[in-house]
Amino acid sequence: MRDSRLRPRPMVEPISVVERGFFGSAGFYVRVGVLVVVALSLFGILGLRLWSLQMIQGRHYAHVAQAQSFRTILLPAPRASIFDRSGRLLVGTQGRLGVTADVATLGRVDSGGRWRPTPAGRVQLRRLARLARVPTWKLITRLRRSIRRSPYAPAMVLRSTNRALALYLEERASSFRGLQVVAVPERRYPQGRLGSEFLGLLGEVSAREFHEHRYRTAKPGQFVGQSGVEASYERLLDGGL
């Protein structure tokens, strides 16, 4: 019979000794039961949330998704012509060249709702400002004003430009990303000054005129008749019936 004193001693002494099997103890099943209840509760809450999103709030989120899929963009339409009783054209509409900017390409709207150009966008605007001989700050001001009028439509930065600049920008469109040359409708008077006293003038709709009945369909920044025939027949000349 060997002497127990000759057995090698373990390097680490156990803290405690389990007298019964761990999986057979009552504490083990209590812990497992608690974990199962917690897991089932979490899955139940998640399931209720998904059911709420689908069944109760599903229609609301469907409308939100649809609203984000479609955007209303205001495009300027040609104003109707004015003729005399003999059919002679007194006032017509022709196209002029302008430059618009994609505000999403050239800048971002900050947390305060103010549009600010990105570094790359500011470089583009500075290049355009040098070519058009317009201060950069003025182009940025026009951009912000256009965003307030119609947030999703291209912003007008140059209402009128010469053909040479328009061709220069179109030939180098890849170098002027976010800028585009467009045709803008403009009034023309084939008879010169004939009838200028009663034909009237156009001007940007003011805050006061928004409350007037004849300008009820006007949009911010739109040009409307301010005097003469242009003002008297505003509804018809603007496309109303």
XYZ file of N, CA and C in Angstrom:
723
model
N 0.851 -1.202 0.000
C 0.000 0.000 0.000
C 0.878 1.241 0.000
N 0.543 2.120 -0.965
C 1.353 3.327 -1.071
C 1.069 4.307 0.041
N 2.044 5.070 0.327
C 1.898 6.144 1.316
C 1.305 7.360 0.626
N 0.181 7.826 1.205
C -0.481 9.003 0.622
C 0.392 10.229 0.657
N 1.378 10.212 1.470
C 2.257 11.385 1.551
C 3.151 11.520 0.328
N 3.259 10.389 -0.428
C 4.096 10.427 -1.617
C 3.356 10.947 -2.845
N 2.040 11.208 -2.789
C 1.288 11.744 -3.923
C 1.717 13.185 -4.224
N 1.759 13.540 -5.522
C 2.116 14.935 -5.857
C 0.980 15.901 -5.493
N 1.323 16.952 -4.913
C 0.331 17.942 -4.502
C -0.044 18.824 -5.705
N -1.331 19.159 -5.824
C -1.742 20.031 -6.937
C -1.126 21.424 -6.800
N -0.855 22.035 -7.961
C -0.241 23.366 -7.955
C -1.196 24.436 -7.460
N -2.501 24.271 -7.690
C -3.501 25.232 -7.251
C -4.497 24.506 -6.373
N -4.711 25.049 -5.201
C -5.686 24.464 -4.296
C -7.082 24.911 -4.682
N -8.041 24.013 -4.788
C -9.421 24.413 -5.117
C -10.036 25.248 -4.003
N -10.855 26.218 -4.427
C -11.511 27.072 -3.444
C -12.615 26.316 -2.736
N -13.386 25.565 -3.532
C -14.483 24.798 -2.950
C -14.600 23.485 -3.707
N -15.326 22.630 -3.132
C -15.527 21.307 -3.722
C -17.008 21.090 -3.922
N -17.415 20.728 -5.155
C -18.812 20.470 -5.458
C -19.144 19.047 -5.054
N -20.099 18.975 -4.192
C -20.475 17.655 -3.721
C -21.494 17.001 -4.631
N -22.356 17.843 -5.345
C -23.365 17.310 -6.242
C -23.073 17.776 -7.664
N -23.584 17.127 -8.669
C -23.430 17.538 -10.056
C -24.075 18.897 -10.303
N -23.387 19.756 -11.079
C -23.884 21.115 -11.301
C -25.226 21.106 -12.030
N -25.330 20.236 -13.061
C -26.558 20.198 -13.843
C -27.716 19.552 -13.096
N -27.433 18.994 -12.002
C -28.503 18.369 -11.218
C -28.977 19.212 -10.062
N -28.334 20.385 -9.879
C -28.715 21.231 -8.757
C -29.957 22.052 -9.101
N -30.696 22.464 -8.084
C -31.914 23.255 -8.283
C -31.580 24.656 -8.778
N -30.449 25.220 -8.364
C -30.055 26.563 -8.796
C -29.835 26.647 -10.294
N -29.339 25.560 -10.898
C -29.102 25.547 -12.330
C -30.409 25.735 -13.096
N -31.435 25.014 -12.715
C -32.717 25.106 -13.416
C -33.394 26.457 -13.176
N -33.153 27.056 -12.017
C -33.701 28.387 -11.763
C -33.076 29.415 -12.697
N -31.747 29.332 -12.833
C -31.062 30.269 -13.727
C -31.519 30.090 -15.167
N -31.615 28.851 -15.624
C -32.064 28.593 -16.981
C -33.485 29.104 -17.185
N -34.350 28.888 -16.195
C -35.720 29.361 -16.305
C -35.796 30.879 -16.411
N -34.971 31.571 -15.610
C -34.951 33.041 -15.671
C -34.488 33.514 -17.038
N -33.428 32.905 -17.573
C -32.937 33.282 -18.897
C -33.985 33.042 -19.980
N -34.707 31.946 -19.888
C -35.745 31.649 -20.872
C -36.863 32.683 -20.808
N -37.268 33.040 -19.585
C -38.331 34.035 -19.430
C -37.901 35.392 -19.989
N -36.645 35.790 -19.694
C -36.139 37.067 -20.199
C -36.071 37.067 -21.727
N -35.566 35.965 -22.309
C -35.471 35.879 -23.770
C -36.850 35.918 -24.419
N -37.801 35.176 -23.850
C -39.156 35.184 -24.407
C -39.798 36.566 -24.288
N -39.526 37.241 -23.179
C -40.076 38.590 -23.009
C -39.520 39.552 -24.051
N -38.189 39.483 -24.292
C -37.587 40.366 -25.291
C -38.139 40.089 -26.688
N -38.242 38.797 -27.050
C -38.806 38.457 -28.358
C -40.278 38.866 -28.455
N -40.998 38.766 -27.336
C -42.392 39.198 -27.342
C -42.532 40.692 -27.559
N -41.680 41.483 -26.877
C -41.705 42.938 -27.058
C -41.348 43.303 -28.493
N -40.321 42.617 -29.039
C -39.935 42.883 -30.422
C -41.065 42.534 -31.386
N -41.720 41.405 -31.132
C -42.837 41.013 -31.983
C -43.998 41.995 -31.911
N -44.315 42.483 -30.717
C -45.373 43.472 -30.577
C -45.026 44.776 -31.292
N -43.745 45.167 -31.219
C -43.333 46.391 -31.896
C -43.469 46.249 -33.411
N -43.041 45.110 -33.941
C -43.170 44.881 -35.377
C -44.641 44.838 -35.794
N -45.462 44.224 -34.984
C -46.888 44.172 -35.296
C -47.496 45.576 -35.284
N -47.043 46.406 -34.324
C -47.546 47.770 -34.248
C -47.141 48.574 -35.485
N -45.885 48.401 -35.926
C -45.421 49.133 -37.102
C -46.169 48.699 -38.354
N -46.487 47.427 -38.460
C -47.132 46.913 -39.656
C -48.641 47.167 -39.665
N -49.299 46.910 -38.560
C -50.748 46.929 -38.525
C -51.325 48.286 -38.102
N -50.743 48.894 -37.080
C -51.310 50.126 -36.538
C -50.749 51.356 -37.251
N -49.416 51.425 -37.371
C -48.783 52.599 -37.952
C -48.333 52.377 -39.395
N -48.712 51.260 -39.983
C -48.265 50.959 -41.338
C -48.716 51.982 -42.359
N -49.970 52.431 -42.259
C -50.487 53.401 -43.236
C -49.761 54.734 -43.129
N -49.455 55.128 -41.886
C -48.754 56.391 -41.698
C -47.372 56.355 -42.346
N -46.609 55.289 -42.086
C -45.269 55.200 -42.658
C -45.309 55.002 -44.167
N -46.376 54.415 -44.682
C -46.519 54.287 -46.131
C -46.677 55.663 -46.769
N -47.453 56.548 -46.114
C -47.612 57.913 -46.627
C -46.292 58.682 -46.547
N -45.541 58.470 -45.466
C -44.249 59.153 -45.321
C -43.287 58.711 -46.421
N -43.245 57.408 -46.684
C -42.369 56.899 -47.740
C -42.780 57.422 -49.106
N -44.089 57.514 -49.330
C -44.566 58.026 -50.617
C -44.231 59.506 -50.777
N -44.342 60.254 -49.680
C -44.015 61.687 -49.743
C -42.538 61.904 -50.040
N -41.676 60.995 -49.562
C -40.255 61.117 -49.828
C -39.890 60.659 -51.231
N -40.763 59.901 -51.866
C -40.485 59.392 -53.205
C -40.833 60.399 -54.282
N -41.775 61.318 -53.991
C -42.214 62.305 -54.978
C -41.879 63.703 -54.477
N -41.426 64.543 -55.377
C -41.103 65.918 -55.062
C -41.827 66.850 -56.024
N -42.308 67.956 -55.502
C -42.964 68.968 -56.334
C -41.945 70.023 -56.720
N -41.700 70.144 -58.022
C -40.719 71.096 -58.534
C -41.449 72.128 -59.375
N -41.255 73.396 -59.047
C -41.896 74.489 -59.768
C -41.013 74.913 -60.939
N -41.533 74.785 -62.150
C -40.809 75.170 -63.347
C -41.472 76.402 -63.960
N -40.679 77.408 -64.320
C -41.283 78.619 -64.902
C -41.913 78.321 -66.252
N -43.145 78.763 -66.442
C -43.860 78.547 -67.707
C -43.894 79.850 -68.490
N -43.913 79.776 -69.829
C -43.992 81.006 -70.644
C -45.291 81.750 -70.360
N -45.188 83.056 -70.273
C -46.358 83.893 -70.055
C -47.067 84.107 -71.394
N -48.394 84.213 -71.347
C -49.175 84.345 -72.580
C -48.838 85.646 -73.294
N -49.029 85.624 -74.607
C -48.765 86.804 -75.436
C -49.961 87.750 -75.420
N -49.723 88.998 -75.811
C -50.766 90.021 -75.887
C -50.821 90.532 -77.329
N -52.025 90.516 -77.931
C -52.238 90.990 -79.300
C -53.228 92.150 -79.280
N -53.168 92.945 -80.313
C -54.192 93.973 -80.462
C -55.374 93.384 -81.240
N -56.394 94.182 -81.501
C -57.602 93.657 -82.141
C -57.376 93.247 -83.595
N -56.270 93.702 -84.189
C -55.939 93.323 -85.569
C -55.063 92.075 -85.622
N -54.768 91.489 -84.449
C -53.923 90.303 -84.420
C -52.441 90.600 -84.428
N -52.065 91.865 -84.248
C -50.654 92.232 -84.236
C -50.067 91.956 -82.856
N -48.910 91.304 -82.823
C -48.277 90.942 -81.548
C -47.691 92.181 -80.882
N -48.161 92.431 -79.661
C -47.645 93.558 -78.891
C -46.615 93.116 -77.857
N -46.927 92.007 -77.184
C -46.020 91.473 -76.170
C -45.934 89.966 -76.373
N -44.733 89.455 -76.477
C -44.516 88.020 -76.626
C -43.535 87.506 -75.590
N -43.152 86.255 -75.740
C -42.214 85.622 -74.812
C -41.105 84.957 -75.612
N -39.886 85.169 -75.188
C -38.734 84.538 -75.817
C -37.834 83.956 -74.733
N -36.926 83.112 -75.144
C -36.026 82.494 -74.179
C -34.719 83.258 -74.055
N -34.228 83.348 -72.857
C -32.901 83.916 -72.618
C -32.079 82.915 -71.832
N -30.779 83.027 -71.914
C -29.879 82.077 -71.275
C -29.620 82.461 -69.818
N -29.677 81.460 -68.950
C -29.380 81.650 -67.545
C -28.603 80.448 -67.024
N -28.169 80.534 -65.794
C -27.392 79.462 -65.167
C -28.072 79.070 -63.860
N -28.342 77.771 -63.718
C -28.918 77.247 -62.483
C -27.881 76.382 -61.767
N -28.125 76.139 -60.494
C -27.212 75.351 -59.672
C -27.982 74.278 -58.923
N -27.376 73.118 -58.815
C -27.932 72.029 -58.016
C -27.436 72.212 -56.584
N -28.344 72.619 -55.700
C -27.936 72.961 -54.328
C -27.424 71.744 -53.573
N -27.909 70.544 -53.910
C -27.446 69.333 -53.221
C -26.024 68.974 -53.616
N -25.608 69.352 -54.820
C -24.248 69.058 -55.276
C -23.244 70.063 -54.735
N -23.655 71.316 -54.634
C -22.728 72.384 -54.252
C -22.688 72.660 -52.765
N -23.643 72.168 -51.996
C -23.642 72.487 -50.566
C -24.578 71.611 -49.780
N -24.724 71.956 -48.516
C -25.576 71.225 -47.594
C -26.328 72.213 -46.712
N -27.456 71.772 -46.201
C -28.239 72.573 -45.254
C -27.810 72.192 -43.852
N -27.377 73.181 -43.038
C -26.907 72.886 -41.690
C -28.074 72.652 -40.743
N -27.744 72.416 -39.473
C -28.772 72.113 -38.465
C -29.731 73.280 -38.253
N -29.300 74.496 -38.586
C -30.160 75.663 -38.432
C -31.025 75.941 -39.639
N -30.981 75.053 -40.652
C -31.783 75.244 -41.846
C -31.183 76.210 -42.843
N -29.931 76.554 -42.705
C -29.272 77.505 -43.600
C -28.364 76.757 -44.571
N -28.501 77.039 -45.852
C -27.675 76.370 -46.855
C -26.273 76.957 -46.843
N -25.281 76.060 -46.862
C -23.885 76.479 -46.891
C -23.145 75.678 -47.952
N -22.308 76.328 -48.754
C -21.570 75.590 -49.783
C -20.472 74.733 -49.168
N -20.242 73.581 -49.763
C -19.120 72.749 -49.378
C -17.832 73.374 -49.928
N -16.658 72.924 -49.469
C -15.410 73.477 -50.034
C -15.344 73.345 -51.554
N -15.755 72.175 -52.075
C -15.759 71.999 -53.530
C -16.804 72.897 -54.195
N -17.970 73.036 -53.559
C -19.004 73.906 -54.105
C -18.586 75.359 -54.106
N -17.867 75.785 -53.067
C -17.405 77.178 -53.022
C -16.392 77.452 -54.133
N -15.555 76.453 -54.440
C -14.600 76.611 -55.546
C -15.337 76.802 -56.864
N -16.401 76.014 -57.085
C -17.176 76.140 -58.313
C -17.825 77.516 -58.420
N -18.398 77.982 -57.314
C -19.041 79.294 -57.332
C -18.027 80.415 -57.544
N -16.833 80.278 -56.992
C -15.808 81.299 -57.215
C -15.386 81.338 -58.680
N -15.273 80.172 -59.306
C -14.913 80.135 -60.725
C -15.996 80.788 -61.569
N -17.262 80.484 -61.248
C -18.362 81.098 -61.985
C -18.408 82.603 -61.741
N -18.143 83.027 -60.511
C -18.168 84.453 -60.187
C -17.101 85.209 -60.974
N -15.908 84.621 -61.126
C -14.855 85.287 -61.905
C -15.245 85.415 -63.377
N -15.863 84.356 -63.916
C -16.258 84.386 -65.325
C -17.390 85.382 -65.576
N -18.362 85.422 -64.642
C -19.515 86.313 -64.809
C -19.273 87.707 -64.245
N -18.126 87.894 -63.576
C -17.795 89.182 -62.961
C -18.872 89.601 -61.959
N -19.209 88.638 -61.110
C -20.199 88.841 -60.045
C -19.568 88.390 -58.730
N -19.739 89.120 -57.628
C -19.171 88.674 -56.345
C -19.706 87.310 -55.934
N -18.841 86.509 -55.332
C -19.242 85.161 -54.910
C -20.368 85.212 -53.884
N -20.295 86.172 -52.973
C -21.319 86.258 -51.933
C -22.702 86.507 -52.534
N -22.740 87.215 -53.681
C -24.025 87.483 -54.313
C -24.622 86.206 -54.902
N -23.779 85.336 -55.463
C -24.262 84.055 -55.975
C -24.806 83.191 -54.844
N -24.109 83.187 -53.699
C -24.573 82.402 -52.548
C -25.896 82.944 -52.032
N -26.037 84.267 -52.007
C -27.310 84.876 -51.576
C -28.450 84.485 -52.501
N -28.206 84.480 -53.802
C -29.238 84.064 -54.753
C -29.617 82.598 -54.559
N -28.620 81.776 -54.279
C -28.894 80.357 -54.028
C -29.797 80.177 -52.823
N -29.495 80.854 -51.746
C -30.302 80.727 -50.531
C -31.713 81.254 -50.744
N -31.852 82.326 -51.509
C -33.180 82.864 -51.785
C -33.992 81.878 -52.630
N -33.352 81.259 -53.590
C -34.047 80.279 -54.431
C -34.458 79.057 -53.626
N -33.638 78.647 -52.667
C -33.979 77.489 -51.833
C -35.216 77.777 -51.009
N -35.330 78.998 -50.484
C -36.516 79.351 -49.702
C -37.769 79.335 -50.574
N -37.629 79.743 -51.827
C -38.793 79.767 -52.727
C -39.215 78.356 -53.118
N -38.262 77.553 -53.563
C -38.562 76.196 -54.022
C -37.380 75.305 -53.662
N -37.462 74.565 -52.545
C -36.302 73.824 -52.040
C -35.755 72.769 -52.989
N -36.612 72.189 -53.846
C -36.175 71.065 -54.669
C -35.856 71.450 -56.106
N -36.235 72.630 -56.525
C -35.972 73.048 -57.899
C -34.544 73.582 -58.014
N -33.953 73.498 -59.209
C -32.623 74.090 -59.403
C -32.654 75.585 -59.104
N -31.653 76.061 -58.391
C -31.604 77.468 -57.980
C -30.997 78.315 -59.091
N -31.614 79.442 -59.369
C -31.137 80.357 -60.405
C -30.043 81.246 -59.819
N -28.820 81.139 -60.353
C -27.709 81.952 -59.870
C -27.404 83.099 -60.834
N -27.631 82.882 -62.129
C -27.476 83.948 -63.120
C -28.754 84.001 -63.940
N -29.539 85.048 -63.763
C -30.800 85.175 -64.497
C -30.570 85.464 -65.977
N -29.449 86.042 -66.297
C -29.152 86.359 -67.689
C -27.647 86.273 -67.898
N -27.257 85.619 -68.975
C -25.839 85.507 -69.292
C -25.661 85.589 -70.801
N -24.449 85.912 -71.233
C -24.195 86.023 -72.669
C -23.924 84.646 -73.266
N -23.985 84.585 -74.585
C -23.828 83.314 -75.275
C -22.423 82.733 -75.108
N -21.418 83.611 -75.046
C -20.044 83.127 -74.910
C -19.852 82.368 -73.599
N -20.369 82.925 -72.492
C -20.241 82.248 -71.207
C -21.056 80.955 -71.190
N -22.235 80.976 -71.795
C -23.067 79.778 -71.839
C -22.356 78.648 -72.589
N -21.748 78.959 -73.726
C -21.014 77.945 -74.490
C -19.799 77.455 -73.723
N -19.121 78.361 -73.020
C -17.951 77.979 -72.219
C -18.330 76.970 -71.135
N -19.448 77.218 -70.457
C -19.881 76.313 -69.393
C -20.351 74.972 -69.958
N -21.052 74.994 -71.072
C -21.545 73.749 -71.651
C -20.402 72.885 -72.184
N -19.385 73.511 -72.761
C -18.250 72.747 -73.274
C -17.417 72.137 -72.160
N -17.482 72.711 -70.964
C -16.714 72.221 -69.821
C -17.644 71.802 -68.692
N -18.714 71.128 -69.068
C -19.729 70.730 -68.079
C -19.146 69.820 -67.013
N -18.192 68.954 -67.386
C -17.591 68.042 -66.403
C -16.759 68.786 -65.372
N -16.270 69.975 -65.722
C -15.470 70.765 -64.781
C -16.324 71.692 -63.932
N -17.586 71.870 -64.324
C -18.502 72.731 -63.569
C -19.686 71.893 -63.096
N -19.401 70.900 -62.285
C -20.450 70.012 -61.781
C -21.392 70.786 -60.854
N -22.682 70.583 -61.057
C -23.679 71.277 -60.253
C -24.201 72.537 -60.911
N -23.601 72.962 -62.015
C -24.037 74.155 -62.736
C -24.574 73.747 -64.106
N -25.631 74.408 -64.554
C -26.255 74.056 -65.822
C -26.797 75.301 -66.499
N -26.595 75.370 -67.803
C -27.130 76.461 -68.612
C -28.548 76.104 -69.035
N -29.500 77.015 -68.811
C -30.909 76.760 -69.118
C -31.473 77.942 -69.903
N -32.615 77.697 -70.535
C -33.355 78.754 -71.220
C -34.483 79.234 -70.319
N -34.537 80.535 -70.076
C -35.528 81.139 -69.181
C -36.462 82.015 -70.009
N -37.788 81.876 -69.844
C -38.711 82.724 -70.613
C -38.600 84.189 -70.210
N -38.653 85.065 -71.212
C -38.531 86.503 -70.981
C -39.463 87.252 -71.934
N -40.036 88.336 -71.456
C -40.951 89.137 -72.276
C -40.177 89.892 -73.372
N -40.793 89.964 -74.561
C -40.227 90.752 -75.647
C -41.327 91.629 -76.258
N -40.936 92.774 -76.813
C -41.879 93.770 -77.326
C -41.531 94.068 -78.791
N -42.157 93.348 -79.730
C -41.819 93.526 -81.150
C -42.076 94.937 -81.664
N -43.028 95.642 -81.074
C -43.389 96.977 -81.559
C -42.611 98.089 -80.867
N -41.607 97.714 -80.121
C -40.805 98.723 -79.434
C -41.568 99.356 -78.279
N -41.564 100.655 -78.211
C -42.213 101.382 -77.118
C -43.711 101.587 -77.329
N -44.215 101.092 -78.447
C -45.635 101.274 -78.725
C -46.482 100.600 -77.646
N -47.322 101.394 -76.987
C -48.222 100.853 -75.985
C -47.592 100.570 -74.644
N -46.375 101.028 -74.419
C -45.713 100.736 -73.138
C -46.473 101.334 -71.958
N -47.245 102.407 -72.192
C -47.963 103.048 -71.087
C -49.105 102.173 -70.577
N -49.806 101.479 -71.475
C -50.955 100.697 -71.031
C -50.653 99.191 -70.954
N -49.570 98.728 -71.594
C -49.237 97.300 -71.510
C -48.780 96.928 -70.096
N -48.068 97.821 -69.453
C -47.676 97.592 -68.071
C -46.334 96.902 -67.917
N -45.971 96.659 -66.654
C -44.677 96.086 -66.305
C -44.859 94.825 -65.471
N -43.810 94.010 -65.444
C -43.768 92.816 -64.610
C -42.827 93.057 -63.447
N -43.111 92.414 -62.325
C -42.252 92.505 -61.157
C -42.452 91.312 -60.253
N -41.474 91.065 -59.396
C -41.565 89.940 -58.468
C -42.686 90.175 -57.458
N -43.488 89.148 -57.224
C -44.611 89.268 -56.313
C -44.102 89.596 -54.909
N -44.756 90.548 -54.267
C -44.340 90.983 -52.934
C -45.153 90.276 -51.852
N -44.713 90.447 -50.617
C -45.419 89.827 -49.494
C -46.833 90.377 -49.355
N -47.025 91.660 -49.663
C -48.358 92.262 -49.581
C -49.285 91.698 -50.652
N -48.744 91.479 -51.857
C -49.566 90.995 -52.958
C -50.014 89.548 -52.768
N -49.324 88.801 -51.933
C -49.739 87.423 -51.671
C -51.149 87.358 -51.089
N -51.555 88.392 -50.387
C -52.877 88.408 -49.748
C -53.980 88.892 -50.695
N -53.598 89.350 -51.885
C -54.601 89.809 -52.844
C -55.174 88.629 -53.619
N -56.452 88.746 -53.963
C -57.155 87.632 -54.602
C -56.577 87.293 -55.971
N -56.160 88.285 -56.736
C -55.691 88.009 -58.091
C -54.332 87.322 -58.112
N -53.609 87.357 -57.008
C -52.310 86.696 -56.936
C -52.358 85.449 -56.052
N -53.532 84.882 -55.874
C -53.682 83.752 -54.950
C -52.921 82.511 -55.414
N -52.675 82.381 -56.721
C -51.956 81.208 -57.237
C -50.475 81.472 -57.446
N -50.011 82.682 -57.123
C -48.608 83.021 -57.335
C -47.715 82.288 -56.338
N -46.497 82.025 -56.753
C -45.507 81.358 -55.910
C -44.412 82.357 -55.542
N -43.715 82.137 -54.418
C -42.628 83.042 -54.043
C -41.590 83.158 -55.149
N -41.207 84.394 -55.463
C -40.219 84.635 -56.503
C -40.793 84.744 -57.900
N -42.087 84.516 -58.061
C -42.695 84.577 -59.395
C -42.877 86.027 -59.829
N -42.743 86.264 -61.142
C -42.944 87.597 -61.690
C -44.391 87.721 -62.164
N -45.052 88.785 -61.723
C -46.468 88.995 -62.030
C -46.649 90.403 -62.564
N -47.839 90.644 -63.141
C -48.140 91.966 -63.658
C -48.294 92.986 -62.548
N -47.607 94.110 -62.684
C -47.648 95.150 -61.667
C -48.472 96.362 -62.096
N -48.725 96.492 -63.391
C -49.499 97.638 -63.875
C -50.022 97.319 -65.271
N -50.955 98.169 -65.736
C -51.464 98.063 -67.086
C -52.171 96.752 -67.383
N -52.084 96.348 -68.662
C -52.734 95.111 -69.100
C -52.145 93.902 -68.386
N -50.861 93.918 -68.111
C -50.209 92.795 -67.437
C -50.848 92.529 -66.079
N -51.221 93.570 -65.369
C -51.841 93.406 -64.056
C -53.337 93.124 -64.171
N -54.017 93.787 -65.102
C -55.465 93.618 -65.224
C -55.846 92.207 -65.665
N -55.046 91.624 -66.539
C -55.339 90.279 -67.050
C -54.321 89.263 -66.528
N -53.884 89.478 -65.308
C -52.873 88.601 -64.714
C -53.305 87.143 -64.721
N -54.534 86.867 -64.332
C -55.004 85.485 -64.226
C -54.970 84.786 -65.577
N -55.363 85.473 -66.641
C -55.376 84.876 -67.978
C -53.964 84.751 -68.552
N -53.153 85.768 -68.361
C -51.792 85.742 -68.900
C -50.917 84.713 -68.196
N -51.266 84.410 -66.950
C -50.484 83.447 -66.177
C -50.974 82.012 -66.378
N -51.980 81.830 -67.233
C -52.457 80.475 -67.508
C -53.733 80.104 -66.813
N -54.323 81.039 -66.055
C -55.587 80.745 -65.378
C -56.760 80.767 -66.337
N -57.866 80.172 -65.903
C -59.084 80.124 -66.722
C -60.220 80.860 -66.024
